[in-house]
Amino acid sequence: MSSAAGFVILLFIGVPVAFVLGITTLIYVFSTGNIASLQSLPSKLFNGLQNFGFVAIPMFVLLGEIMNRGGITNRLIHFATVIFGHLRGGLAYVNVVANMFLAAIVGSSNVQTAIMSKVIVPEMEKQGYNKEFSTALTASASIMGPLIPPSMPFIIYGVTSGVSIGSLFFAGIIPGILFALGFGIIIYVTFRKTGSSKLERSSAKEIVQSLFGVVPALLIPVLIMVGITTGIFTATESAAVAVFVAILVGAFLYKELKLKDIPGILVRTIITTSSVSFLLATTNIFGWVLHLQGIPHMIAEVFLNLAGNTFMFLILLNILLIVIGTFLEGVAGIIFLTPILLPIAAQFGVDPIHLGAIIVINLTIGLMHPPFGTVLFIASATTGVSVERLTIRLIPFLIVMFAILLLITYVPWTTTFIPSVFAPK
C-alpha cells in the first residue's frame, strides 16, 4: 500500500517517471523489510538493458538528429506547398502533408510539434489563417510521428514485447494515412466556402525542381523499409546504413550538415538515448515489484471478469490506455504497460502487432489533451496560444482521432495487412 501511495504521489507532483519507478521500488523494499534484495537491484537494472534490439534506439535517434540538421524540413514543407498550396485552405493541407513527410524522419510527436509550430504556424498566420486553428492542426497532425515509420514508440514496443520491429513499422502505415485523411476532411469542411489560397498554382517546372530537391530525403526512410522487407537488414542495421546515407545527403548533396554540427548532434543523441535507457532499467526493477505483489495477475483477473469477449476487452483496453495516457508519457507508458497487457491480450486472441498499434495510438493521443499533454504545452509555448483556447480548438480533431482509433481497434486489418504482405517472415 505504501509503495502504491508513493507511486501516485510522486507521479502527481511531477517527478520524472524513471525516478518515480526507482523510488517506488526502494519504498517497497524498505517497507517490506526485504533489505537483502538491495544487493540484487543493480544487476536487475543492468539486465533490463540486455537486449540487442535496444541498439536500434540510439541509431534511430542519431538518424533523426542528422536529418533534421541536414536541411530536410524546409525542403519537405516547400514540396508540400508546391503541390497543395494553391488549394482552398491550401496551407492547412500543406501542414498535414508536411507532417506526414516529417513523421518519416522524426518519429516523435513532441519533436515534430516543436519543429512545425515554429515553421508552419507563423506562415499560416501571415497568410490569414486563424492562429488557434493553425496551432491545433499542427499539434493534431503530430500524431502521425509515432505511426509512419521509422517510429521510436514502435521500436520500444518491439523490444519490450519481442515483436518484429520491421512488422511494427509496416503496421503504422495505414493508421498514419487514415489520420491524414481525417484531418483533411476537417480542413475541407472548415474551408469549403471560405479560405481561398493566396498562392498561385505551381508550374510543372517548379514541381519537378521541388521533387528533385526532396527525393534524396525521402529515399532514406524508403531505404529502411526496403532493407527490412527484403531481409537484407535488420531494423537496427537499416538504421546504421540510413545514418551513413543521411550524412552523405546532408553534407555533400544539400551541403547544410557541417563538421562543427557533429558534436552537438552526438550530445543530443546521447542525452535522449540515456533518458530512454534509464527508463528501461528502472521499469525492469519496478516490474519485479509488480510481479512480487501480483499486480499483473490482478489486472488480468479484472479484465477476464469484466470482459466476456474480445469486443468488450478492446473497449476496456482503450479506456485504460486513454486514462493512463493522460498521466504517462508515451515511451514510459509503453515500457510500463506492454509486459502486463501482452499476455492478457493473447488470451482474447488479439494480435500482438495490432495491440502495439492500439497502445501507441492511445498513448500518443494522450499527449494532446489536458491535464498533462506535452504536445499541448509545447504547441502553446511555441505559438503563444493559451492552453485553454488550444484545448477548445482541438475538440473536433480529438473527435476524429477517437473515431479513427475505434476503426483501427475493431478492424485489425488496418494494422496487420501490410506486415502480413511485406514484413520479412
Coordinates of N, CA and C in Angstrom, one line a residue, residues 91-317:
L91 N -2.6 25.9 -47.3 CA -1.6 25.8 -46.3 C -1.9 24.9 -45.2
A92 N -3.2 24.7 -44.9 CA -3.6 23.7 -43.9 C -3.3 22.3 -44.4
Y93 N -3.6 22.0 -45.7 CA -3.2 20.8 -46.3 C -1.7 20.6 -46.3
V94 N -1.0 21.7 -46.6 CA 0.5 21.6 -46.6 C 0.9 21.2 -45.2
N95 N 0.3 21.7 -44.1 CA 0.6 21.4 -42.8 C 0.6 19.9 -42.5
V96 N -0.6 19.3 -43.0 CA -0.8 17.8 -42.8 C 0.2 17.0 -43.6
V97 N 0.4 17.4 -44.9 CA 1.3 16.6 -45.7 C 2.7 16.7 -45.2
A98 N 3.1 17.9 -44.9 CA 4.5 18.1 -44.4 C 4.7 17.3 -43.1
N99 N 3.7 17.2 -42.2 CA 3.8 16.4 -41.0 C 3.9 14.9 -41.4
M100 N 3.3 14.5 -42.4 CA 3.4 13.1 -42.9 C 4.9 12.8 -43.3
F101 N 5.4 13.8 -44.1 CA 6.8 13.6 -44.5 C 7.7 13.6 -43.3
L102 N 7.5 14.6 -42.5 CA 8.4 14.7 -41.3 C 8.3 13.5 -40.4
A103 N 7.1 12.9 -40.3 CA 7.0 11.7 -39.5 C 7.9 10.6 -39.9
A104 N 8.2 10.5 -41.2 CA 9.1 9.5 -41.7 C 10.6 9.8 -41.3
I105 N 10.8 10.9 -40.7 CA 12.2 11.3 -40.3 C 12.3 11.5 -38.8
V106 N 11.3 12.1 -38.2 CA 11.5 12.4 -36.8 C 11.0 11.3 -35.9
G107 N 9.8 10.8 -36.1 CA 9.2 9.7 -35.3 C 8.8 10.0 -33.9
S108 N 8.7 11.3 -33.6 CA 8.3 11.8 -32.2 C 7.3 12.9 -32.3
S109 N 6.2 12.8 -31.7 CA 5.1 13.8 -31.7 C 5.6 15.1 -31.1
N110 N 6.4 15.0 -30.0 CA 6.9 16.2 -29.3 C 7.8 17.0 -30.2
V111 N 8.8 16.3 -30.7 CA 9.8 17.0 -31.6 C 9.1 17.5 -32.8
Q112 N 8.2 16.8 -33.4 CA 7.5 17.2 -34.6 C 6.7 18.5 -34.4
T113 N 6.0 18.5 -33.2 CA 5.2 19.7 -32.9 C 6.1 20.9 -32.7
A114 N 7.2 20.7 -32.0 CA 8.2 21.8 -31.8 C 8.7 22.4 -33.1
I115 N 9.0 21.5 -34.1 CA 9.5 22.0 -35.4 C 8.5 22.7 -36.2
M116 N 7.3 22.0 -36.3 CA 6.3 22.5 -37.2 C 5.6 23.8 -36.6
S117 N 5.5 23.9 -35.3 CA 4.9 25.1 -34.7 C 5.8 26.3 -35.0
K118 N 7.1 26.1 -35.1 CA 8.0 27.3 -35.4 C 8.0 27.6 -36.8
V119 N 7.8 26.6 -37.7 CA 8.0 26.8 -39.1 C 6.7 27.2 -39.8
I120 N 5.6 26.3 -39.7 CA 4.4 26.4 -40.5 C 3.4 27.4 -39.9
V121 N 3.2 27.4 -38.6 CA 2.2 28.2 -38.0 C 2.4 29.7 -38.3
P122 N 3.6 30.3 -38.1 CA 3.8 31.7 -38.5 C 3.4 32.0 -39.9
E123 N 3.8 31.1 -40.8 CA 3.5 31.2 -42.3 C 2.0 31.2 -42.5
M124 N 1.3 30.3 -41.8 CA -0.2 30.3 -42.0 C -0.8 31.5 -41.4
E125 N -0.3 32.0 -40.3 CA -0.9 33.3 -39.7 C -0.6 34.4 -40.7
K126 N 0.5 34.5 -41.3 CA 0.9 35.5 -42.3 C -0.1 35.5 -43.5
Q127 N -0.6 34.3 -43.9 CA -1.5 34.2 -45.0 C -2.9 34.3 -44.6
G128 N -3.2 34.7 -43.3 CA -4.6 35.0 -42.9 C -5.3 33.9 -42.2
Y129 N -4.6 32.8 -41.9 CA -5.3 31.7 -41.2 C -5.4 32.0 -39.8
N130 N -6.4 31.5 -39.1 CA -6.6 31.7 -37.7 C -5.5 31.0 -36.9
K131 N -4.8 31.7 -36.0 CA -3.6 31.2 -35.3 C -4.0 30.0 -34.4
E132 N -5.2 30.1 -33.8 CA -5.6 29.0 -32.9 C -5.9 27.7 -33.7
F133 N -6.5 27.8 -34.8 CA -6.8 26.7 -35.7 C -5.5 26.1 -36.2
S134 N -4.6 27.0 -36.7 CA -3.3 26.5 -37.2 C -2.5 25.7 -36.1
T135 N -2.5 26.2 -34.9 CA -1.8 25.5 -33.8 C -2.4 24.2 -33.5
A136 N -3.8 24.2 -33.4 CA -4.5 22.9 -33.2 C -4.2 21.9 -34.2
L137 N -4.2 22.3 -35.5 CA -4.0 21.4 -36.6 C -2.5 20.9 -36.5
T138 N -1.6 21.7 -36.2 CA -0.2 21.3 -36.1 C 0.0 20.3 -35.0
A139 N -0.6 20.6 -33.8 CA -0.5 19.6 -32.7 C -1.1 18.3 -33.0
S140 N -2.3 18.3 -33.7 CA -3.0 17.1 -34.0 C -2.3 16.3 -35.0
A141 N -1.7 16.9 -36.1 CA -1.0 16.2 -37.1 C 0.2 15.5 -36.6
S142 N 0.7 15.9 -35.5 CA 1.9 15.3 -34.9 C 1.7 13.9 -34.5
I143 N 0.4 13.4 -34.4 CA 0.1 12.1 -34.1 C 0.7 11.1 -35.1
M144 N 0.9 11.6 -36.3 CA 1.5 10.7 -37.3 C 3.0 10.4 -37.1
G145 N 3.6 11.2 -36.3 CA 5.0 11.0 -36.0 C 5.4 9.6 -35.5
P146 N 4.6 9.1 -34.5 CA 5.0 7.7 -34.0 C 4.4 6.6 -34.8
L147 N 3.6 6.9 -35.9 CA 2.9 5.9 -36.7 C 3.7 5.6 -38.0
I148 N 4.0 6.6 -38.7 CA 4.7 6.4 -40.0 C 6.1 6.1 -39.8
P149 N 6.6 5.0 -40.3 CA 8.0 4.5 -40.0 C 9.1 5.4 -40.5
P150 N 10.2 5.4 -39.8 CA 10.6 4.7 -38.6 C 10.0 5.4 -37.4
S151 N 9.7 4.6 -36.3 CA 9.0 5.1 -35.2 C 9.6 4.6 -33.9
M152 N 10.0 5.6 -33.0 CA 10.6 5.3 -31.8 C 9.7 4.5 -30.9
P153 N 8.4 4.9 -30.7 CA 7.5 4.1 -29.9 C 7.3 2.6 -30.3
F154 N 7.3 2.4 -31.7 CA 7.2 1.1 -32.2 C 8.5 0.3 -31.9
I155 N 9.6 0.9 -31.9 CA 10.9 0.3 -31.6 C 10.9 -0.2 -30.1
I156 N 10.4 0.7 -29.2 CA 10.3 0.4 -27.8 C 9.4 -0.8 -27.6
Y157 N 8.2 -0.7 -28.2 CA 7.2 -1.8 -28.1 C 7.8 -3.1 -28.6
G158 N 8.5 -3.0 -29.8 CA 9.0 -4.2 -30.3 C 10.0 -4.9 -29.4
V159 N 10.9 -4.1 -28.9 CA 12.0 -4.6 -28.0 C 11.3 -5.2 -26.7
T160 N 10.4 -4.5 -26.2 CA 9.7 -4.9 -24.9 C 8.9 -6.1 -25.1
S161 N 8.2 -6.3 -26.3 CA 7.3 -7.4 -26.5 C 7.9 -8.6 -27.2
G162 N 9.0 -8.3 -27.9 CA 9.6 -9.4 -28.7 C 9.0 -9.5 -30.1
V163 N 8.1 -8.5 -30.5 CA 7.5 -8.5 -31.8 C 8.5 -7.9 -32.8
S164 N 8.5 -8.3 -34.0 CA 9.4 -7.8 -35.1 C 9.2 -6.3 -35.2
I165 N 10.3 -5.5 -35.1 CA 10.2 -4.1 -35.3 C 9.9 -3.8 -36.7
G166 N 10.4 -4.5 -37.7 CA 10.0 -4.3 -39.1 C 8.5 -4.4 -39.3
S167 N 7.9 -5.5 -38.7 CA 6.4 -5.7 -38.8 C 5.7 -4.5 -38.2
L168 N 6.2 -4.0 -37.1 CA 5.5 -2.9 -36.5 C 5.6 -1.6 -37.3
F169 N 6.8 -1.4 -37.9 CA 6.9 -0.2 -38.9 C 5.9 -0.3 -39.9
F170 N 5.7 -1.5 -40.5 CA 4.6 -1.6 -41.6 C 3.2 -1.4 -41.0
A171 N 3.0 -1.8 -39.8 CA 1.7 -1.7 -39.1 C 1.2 -0.3 -39.0
G172 N 2.1 0.7 -38.9 CA 1.8 2.1 -38.7 C 1.4 2.8 -40.0
I173 N 1.6 2.2 -41.1 CA 1.4 3.0 -42.4 C 0.0 3.3 -42.6
I174 N -0.9 2.3 -42.6 CA -2.4 2.6 -42.9 C -3.0 3.5 -41.8
P175 N -2.7 3.3 -40.5 CA -3.2 4.2 -39.5 C -2.8 5.7 -39.7
G176 N -1.5 5.8 -40.1 CA -1.0 7.2 -40.4 C -1.7 7.8 -41.5
I177 N -2.0 7.1 -42.6 CA -2.8 7.6 -43.7 C -4.2 7.9 -43.3
L178 N -4.8 7.1 -42.5 CA -6.2 7.3 -42.0 C -6.3 8.7 -41.2
F179 N -5.3 8.9 -40.4 CA -5.3 10.2 -39.6 C -5.1 11.4 -40.6
A180 N -4.3 11.2 -41.5 CA -4.1 12.3 -42.5 C -5.4 12.6 -43.3
L181 N -6.1 11.6 -43.7 CA -7.4 11.7 -44.4 C -8.4 12.4 -43.5
G182 N -8.4 11.9 -42.2 CA -9.3 12.5 -41.2 C -9.1 14.0 -41.0
F183 N -7.9 14.4 -40.9 CA -7.6 15.8 -40.8 C -7.9 16.6 -42.1
G184 N -7.7 15.9 -43.2 CA -8.0 16.5 -44.5 C -9.5 16.8 -44.6
I185 N -10.4 15.9 -44.1 CA -11.8 16.2 -44.1 C -12.2 17.4 -43.2
I186 N -11.5 17.5 -42.0 CA -11.8 18.7 -41.2 C -11.4 20.0 -41.9
I187 N -10.3 19.9 -42.6 CA -9.8 21.1 -43.4 C -10.8 21.4 -44.5
Y188 N -11.3 20.4 -45.2 CA -12.2 20.6 -46.3 C -13.5 21.3 -45.8
V189 N -14.0 20.7 -44.7 CA -15.3 21.2 -44.1 C -15.1 22.7 -43.6
T190 N -13.9 22.9 -43.0 CA -13.7 24.3 -42.5 C -13.6 25.3 -43.6
F191 N -12.9 25.0 -44.7 CA -12.6 26.0 -45.8 C -13.4 25.7 -47.1
R192 N -14.5 24.9 -47.0 CA -15.2 24.6 -48.2 C -15.9 25.9 -48.9
K193 N -16.2 26.9 -48.1 CA -16.8 28.1 -48.6 C -15.9 29.3 -48.5
T194 N -15.0 29.3 -47.6 CA -14.0 30.4 -47.5 C -12.6 29.9 -47.4
G195 N -11.7 30.8 -47.4 CA -10.3 30.4 -47.2 C -9.6 30.1 -48.5
S196 N -9.9 30.8 -49.6 CA -9.2 30.6 -50.8 C -7.7 30.9 -50.6
S197 N -6.9 30.1 -51.2 CA -5.4 30.3 -51.0 C -5.0 31.5 -51.8
K198 N -4.0 32.1 -51.2 CA -3.4 33.3 -51.9 C -2.2 32.9 -52.7
L199 N -1.9 31.6 -52.7 CA -0.8 31.1 -53.5 C -1.2 30.7 -54.9
E200 N -0.3 31.0 -55.9 CA -0.6 30.6 -57.3 C -0.3 29.1 -57.5
R201 N -1.0 28.5 -58.5 CA -0.7 27.1 -58.8 C 0.8 27.1 -59.4
S202 N 1.5 26.1 -58.9 CA 2.9 26.0 -59.3 C 3.0 25.4 -60.7
S203 N 4.0 25.8 -61.4 CA 4.2 25.3 -62.8 C 4.8 23.9 -62.7
A204 N 4.8 23.2 -63.9 CA 5.4 21.9 -63.9 C 6.9 21.9 -63.6
K205 N 7.5 23.0 -64.1 CA 9.0 23.1 -63.8 C 9.2 23.3 -62.3
E206 N 8.4 24.1 -61.6 CA 8.6 24.2 -60.2 C 8.4 22.9 -59.4
I207 N 7.4 22.2 -59.9 CA 7.1 20.9 -59.2 C 8.2 19.9 -59.4
V208 N 8.8 19.8 -60.6 CA 9.9 18.9 -60.9 C 11.1 19.3 -60.0
Q209 N 11.4 20.6 -60.0 CA 12.6 21.1 -59.3 C 12.4 20.8 -57.8
S210 N 11.2 21.0 -57.2 CA 11.0 20.7 -55.8 C 11.1 19.3 -55.5
L211 N 10.5 18.4 -56.5 CA 10.6 17.0 -56.3 C 12.0 16.5 -56.2
F212 N 12.8 17.0 -57.2 CA 14.2 16.5 -57.2 C 15.0 16.9 -55.9
G213 N 14.5 18.1 -55.3 CA 15.1 18.6 -54.1 C 14.8 17.7 -52.9
V214 N 13.6 17.1 -52.9 CA 13.1 16.4 -51.7 C 13.3 14.9 -51.8
V215 N 13.5 14.4 -53.0 CA 13.6 12.9 -53.2 C 14.8 12.3 -52.3
P216 N 16.0 12.9 -52.3 CA 17.0 12.3 -51.5 C 16.7 12.1 -50.1
A217 N 15.9 13.1 -49.5 CA 15.5 13.0 -48.1 C 14.5 11.9 -47.9
L218 N 13.5 11.7 -48.9 CA 12.5 10.7 -48.7 C 13.0 9.3 -49.0
L219 N 14.1 9.2 -49.7 CA 14.7 7.9 -50.1 C 15.3 7.2 -48.8
I220 N 15.6 8.0 -47.8 CA 16.2 7.4 -46.6 C 15.2 6.5 -45.9
P221 N 14.0 7.0 -45.5 CA 13.0 6.0 -44.9 C 12.7 4.9 -45.9
V222 N 12.6 5.2 -47.2 CA 12.4 4.1 -48.1 C 13.5 3.1 -48.1
L223 N 14.7 3.5 -48.0 CA 15.8 2.6 -47.8 C 15.7 1.7 -46.6
I224 N 15.2 2.3 -45.5 CA 15.0 1.5 -44.3 C 14.0 0.4 -44.5
M225 N 12.8 0.8 -45.1 CA 11.7 -0.2 -45.3 C 12.1 -1.3 -46.3
V226 N 12.8 -0.9 -47.4 CA 13.2 -1.9 -48.4 C 14.2 -2.8 -47.8
G227 N 15.1 -2.3 -47.1 CA 16.1 -3.2 -46.4 C 15.5 -4.2 -45.5
I228 N 14.5 -3.7 -44.7 CA 13.8 -4.7 -43.8 C 13.0 -5.7 -44.6
T229 N 12.2 -5.2 -45.6 CA 11.3 -6.0 -46.4 C 12.1 -7.2 -47.1
T230 N 13.2 -6.8 -47.7 CA 14.0 -7.8 -48.4 C 14.8 -8.7 -47.5
G231 N 14.9 -8.4 -46.2 CA 15.7 -9.2 -45.3 C 17.2 -8.9 -45.4
I232 N 17.6 -7.9 -46.2 CA 19.0 -7.5 -46.3 C 19.5 -7.0 -44.9
F233 N 18.6 -6.2 -44.3 CA 19.0 -5.6 -43.0 C 18.0 -5.9 -41.9
T234 N 18.4 -6.0 -40.7 CA 17.5 -5.9 -39.6 C 17.1 -4.5 -39.4
A235 N 16.2 -4.2 -38.5 CA 15.8 -2.8 -38.2 C 17.0 -2.0 -37.7
T236 N 17.8 -2.6 -36.8 CA 18.9 -1.9 -36.3 C 20.0 -1.7 -37.4
E237 N 20.3 -2.7 -38.2 CA 21.2 -2.5 -39.3 C 20.8 -1.5 -40.3
S238 N 19.5 -1.4 -40.6 CA 19.0 -0.5 -41.5 C 19.1 1.0 -41.0
A239 N 19.0 1.1 -39.7 CA 19.2 2.5 -39.1 C 20.7 2.9 -39.3
A240 N 21.6 2.0 -39.1 CA 23.0 2.3 -39.3 C 23.3 2.7 -40.7
V241 N 22.8 2.0 -41.6 CA 23.0 2.3 -43.1 C 22.4 3.6 -43.4
A242 N 21.2 3.9 -42.8 CA 20.5 5.1 -43.1 C 21.2 6.3 -42.5
V243 N 21.9 6.1 -41.4 CA 22.7 7.2 -40.8 C 23.8 7.6 -41.8
F244 N 24.5 6.6 -42.3 CA 25.6 6.8 -43.2 C 25.1 7.6 -44.5
V245 N 23.9 7.1 -45.0 CA 23.4 7.8 -46.2 C 22.9 9.2 -45.9
A246 N 22.3 9.4 -44.7 CA 21.9 10.8 -44.3 C 23.1 11.7 -44.2
I247 N 24.2 11.2 -43.7 CA 25.4 12.1 -43.6 C 25.8 12.5 -45.0
L248 N 25.8 11.6 -45.9 CA 26.2 11.9 -47.3 C 25.3 12.9 -47.9
V249 N 24.0 12.7 -47.7 CA 23.0 13.6 -48.3 C 23.1 15.0 -47.7
G250 N 23.2 15.1 -46.3 CA 23.2 16.4 -45.6 C 24.5 17.1 -45.9
A251 N 25.6 16.4 -45.9 CA 26.9 17.1 -46.0 C 27.3 17.4 -47.5
F252 N 27.0 16.5 -48.4 CA 27.6 16.6 -49.7 C 26.5 17.0 -50.8
L253 N 25.3 16.6 -50.6 CA 24.2 16.9 -51.6 C 23.6 18.2 -51.2
Y254 N 23.0 18.3 -50.0 CA 22.4 19.5 -49.5 C 23.4 20.6 -49.0
K255 N 24.5 20.1 -48.5 CA 25.6 20.9 -48.0 C 25.2 21.8 -46.9
E256 N 24.3 21.3 -46.0 CA 23.9 22.0 -44.8 C 24.4 21.4 -43.5
L257 N 24.9 20.1 -43.6 CA 25.4 19.5 -42.5 C 26.9 19.7 -42.4
K258 N 27.4 20.4 -41.4 CA 28.8 20.8 -41.3 C 29.5 19.9 -40.2
L259 N 30.8 19.8 -40.3 CA 31.6 19.1 -39.3 C 31.4 19.6 -37.9
K260 N 31.2 20.9 -37.8 CA 31.0 21.5 -36.5 C 29.7 21.2 -35.8
D261 N 28.8 20.7 -36.6 CA 27.4 20.3 -36.1 C 27.5 18.9 -35.4
I262 N 28.5 18.1 -35.8 CA 28.5 16.7 -35.3 C 28.6 16.6 -33.8
P263 N 29.4 17.3 -33.1 CA 29.4 17.2 -31.6 C 28.1 17.5 -31.0
G264 N 27.4 18.5 -31.4 CA 26.1 18.8 -30.9 C 25.1 17.7 -31.1
I265 N 25.1 17.1 -32.4 CA 24.2 16.0 -32.7 C 24.5 14.8 -31.8
L266 N 25.7 14.5 -31.6 CA 26.1 13.4 -30.8 C 25.7 13.6 -29.3
V267 N 25.8 14.8 -28.8 CA 25.4 15.1 -27.4 C 23.9 14.9 -27.3
R268 N 23.1 15.5 -28.2 CA 21.7 15.3 -28.1 C 21.3 13.9 -28.2
T269 N 21.9 13.1 -29.1 CA 21.6 11.7 -29.2 C 21.9 10.9 -27.9
I270 N 23.1 11.3 -27.3 CA 23.4 10.6 -26.0 C 22.4 10.9 -25.0
I271 N 22.0 12.2 -24.9 CA 21.1 12.6 -23.8 C 19.7 11.9 -24.0
T272 N 19.2 11.9 -25.2 CA 17.9 11.2 -25.5 C 18.0 9.7 -25.2
T273 N 19.1 9.1 -25.7 CA 19.3 7.6 -25.5 C 19.4 7.3 -24.0
S274 N 20.2 8.1 -23.3 CA 20.4 7.9 -21.9 C 19.1 7.9 -21.1
S275 N 18.3 8.9 -21.4 CA 17.0 9.0 -20.7 C 16.1 7.8 -20.9
V276 N 16.1 7.4 -22.2 CA 15.2 6.2 -22.5 C 15.8 4.9 -21.9
S277 N 17.2 4.8 -21.9 CA 17.8 3.6 -21.3 C 17.6 3.6 -19.8
F278 N 17.7 4.7 -19.1 CA 17.4 4.8 -17.7 C 16.0 4.4 -17.4
L279 N 15.1 4.8 -18.2 CA 13.7 4.5 -18.0 C 13.5 3.0 -18.2
L280 N 14.1 2.4 -19.2 CA 14.0 0.9 -19.4 C 14.6 0.2 -18.2
A281 N 15.7 0.7 -17.6 CA 16.3 0.0 -16.5 C 15.4 0.0 -15.3
T282 N 14.9 1.2 -14.9 CA 14.0 1.3 -13.8 C 12.7 0.6 -13.9
T283 N 12.2 0.6 -15.2 CA 11.0 -0.2 -15.4 C 11.2 -1.7 -15.1
N284 N 12.4 -2.2 -15.4 CA 12.7 -3.6 -15.1 C 12.6 -3.9 -13.6
I285 N 13.1 -3.0 -12.8 CA 13.1 -3.3 -11.3 C 11.7 -3.0 -10.8
F286 N 11.0 -2.1 -11.4 CA 9.6 -1.8 -10.9 C 8.7 -3.0 -11.3
G287 N 9.0 -3.6 -12.5 CA 8.2 -4.8 -12.9 C 8.4 -5.9 -12.0
W288 N 9.6 -6.0 -11.4 CA 9.9 -7.0 -10.4 C 9.0 -6.8 -9.2
V289 N 8.8 -5.6 -8.8 CA 8.0 -5.3 -7.6 C 6.5 -5.7 -8.0
L290 N 6.1 -5.3 -9.1 CA 4.7 -5.6 -9.5 C 4.4 -7.1 -9.5
H291 N 5.4 -7.9 -10.0 CA 5.2 -9.3 -10.0 C 5.2 -9.9 -8.6
L292 N 6.1 -9.4 -7.7 CA 6.1 -9.8 -6.3 C 4.7 -9.6 -5.6
Q293 N 4.1 -8.4 -6.0 CA 2.8 -8.1 -5.4 C 1.6 -8.7 -6.2
G294 N 1.9 -9.3 -7.3 CA 0.8 -10.0 -8.0 C -0.1 -9.0 -8.8
I295 N 0.5 -7.8 -9.1 CA -0.3 -6.8 -9.8 C -0.8 -7.3 -11.2
P296 N 0.2 -7.8 -12.0 CA -0.3 -8.3 -13.4 C -1.4 -9.3 -13.3
H297 N -1.3 -10.2 -12.4 CA -2.3 -11.2 -12.2 C -3.7 -10.6 -11.8
M298 N -3.6 -9.6 -10.9 CA -4.8 -8.9 -10.5 C -5.5 -8.2 -11.7
I299 N -4.6 -7.5 -12.5 CA -5.2 -6.8 -13.7 C -5.8 -7.8 -14.7
A300 N -5.1 -8.9 -14.8 CA -5.6 -9.9 -15.8 C -7.0 -10.4 -15.3
E301 N -7.1 -10.6 -14.0 CA -8.4 -11.1 -13.4 C -9.5 -10.1 -13.6
V302 N -9.2 -8.8 -13.5 CA -10.2 -7.8 -13.7 C -10.7 -7.8 -15.1
F303 N -9.7 -7.9 -16.1 CA -10.1 -7.9 -17.5 C -11.0 -9.2 -17.8
L304 N -10.5 -10.3 -17.2 CA -11.2 -11.6 -17.5 C -12.6 -11.6 -16.9
N305 N -12.8 -10.9 -15.8 CA -14.1 -10.9 -15.1 C -15.0 -9.9 -15.8
L306 N -14.5 -8.7 -16.2 CA -15.3 -7.7 -16.8 C -15.6 -7.9 -18.3
A307 N -14.6 -8.4 -19.0 CA -14.7 -8.6 -20.4 C -15.0 -10.0 -20.8
G308 N -16.2 -10.3 -21.2 CA -16.5 -11.7 -21.5 C -16.1 -12.1 -22.9
N309 N -15.7 -11.1 -23.7 CA -15.4 -11.4 -25.1 C -14.4 -10.3 -25.6
T310 N -13.9 -10.6 -26.8 CA -12.8 -9.7 -27.4 C -13.3 -8.2 -27.5
F311 N -14.6 -8.1 -28.0 CA -15.2 -6.8 -28.2 C -15.1 -5.9 -26.9
M312 N -15.6 -6.5 -25.8 CA -15.6 -5.8 -24.5 C -14.1 -5.6 -24.0
F313 N -13.3 -6.5 -24.3 CA -11.9 -6.4 -23.8 C -11.2 -5.1 -24.5
L314 N -11.5 -5.0 -25.8 CA -10.9 -3.9 -26.6 C -11.5 -2.5 -26.1
I315 N -12.8 -2.5 -25.7 CA -13.3 -1.3 -25.1 C -12.6 -0.9 -23.8
L316 N -12.5 -1.9 -22.9 CA -11.8 -1.7 -21.6 C -10.4 -1.3 -21.8
L317 N -9.7 -1.9 -22.8 CA -8.3 -1.7 -23.1 C -8.1 -0.2 -23.5

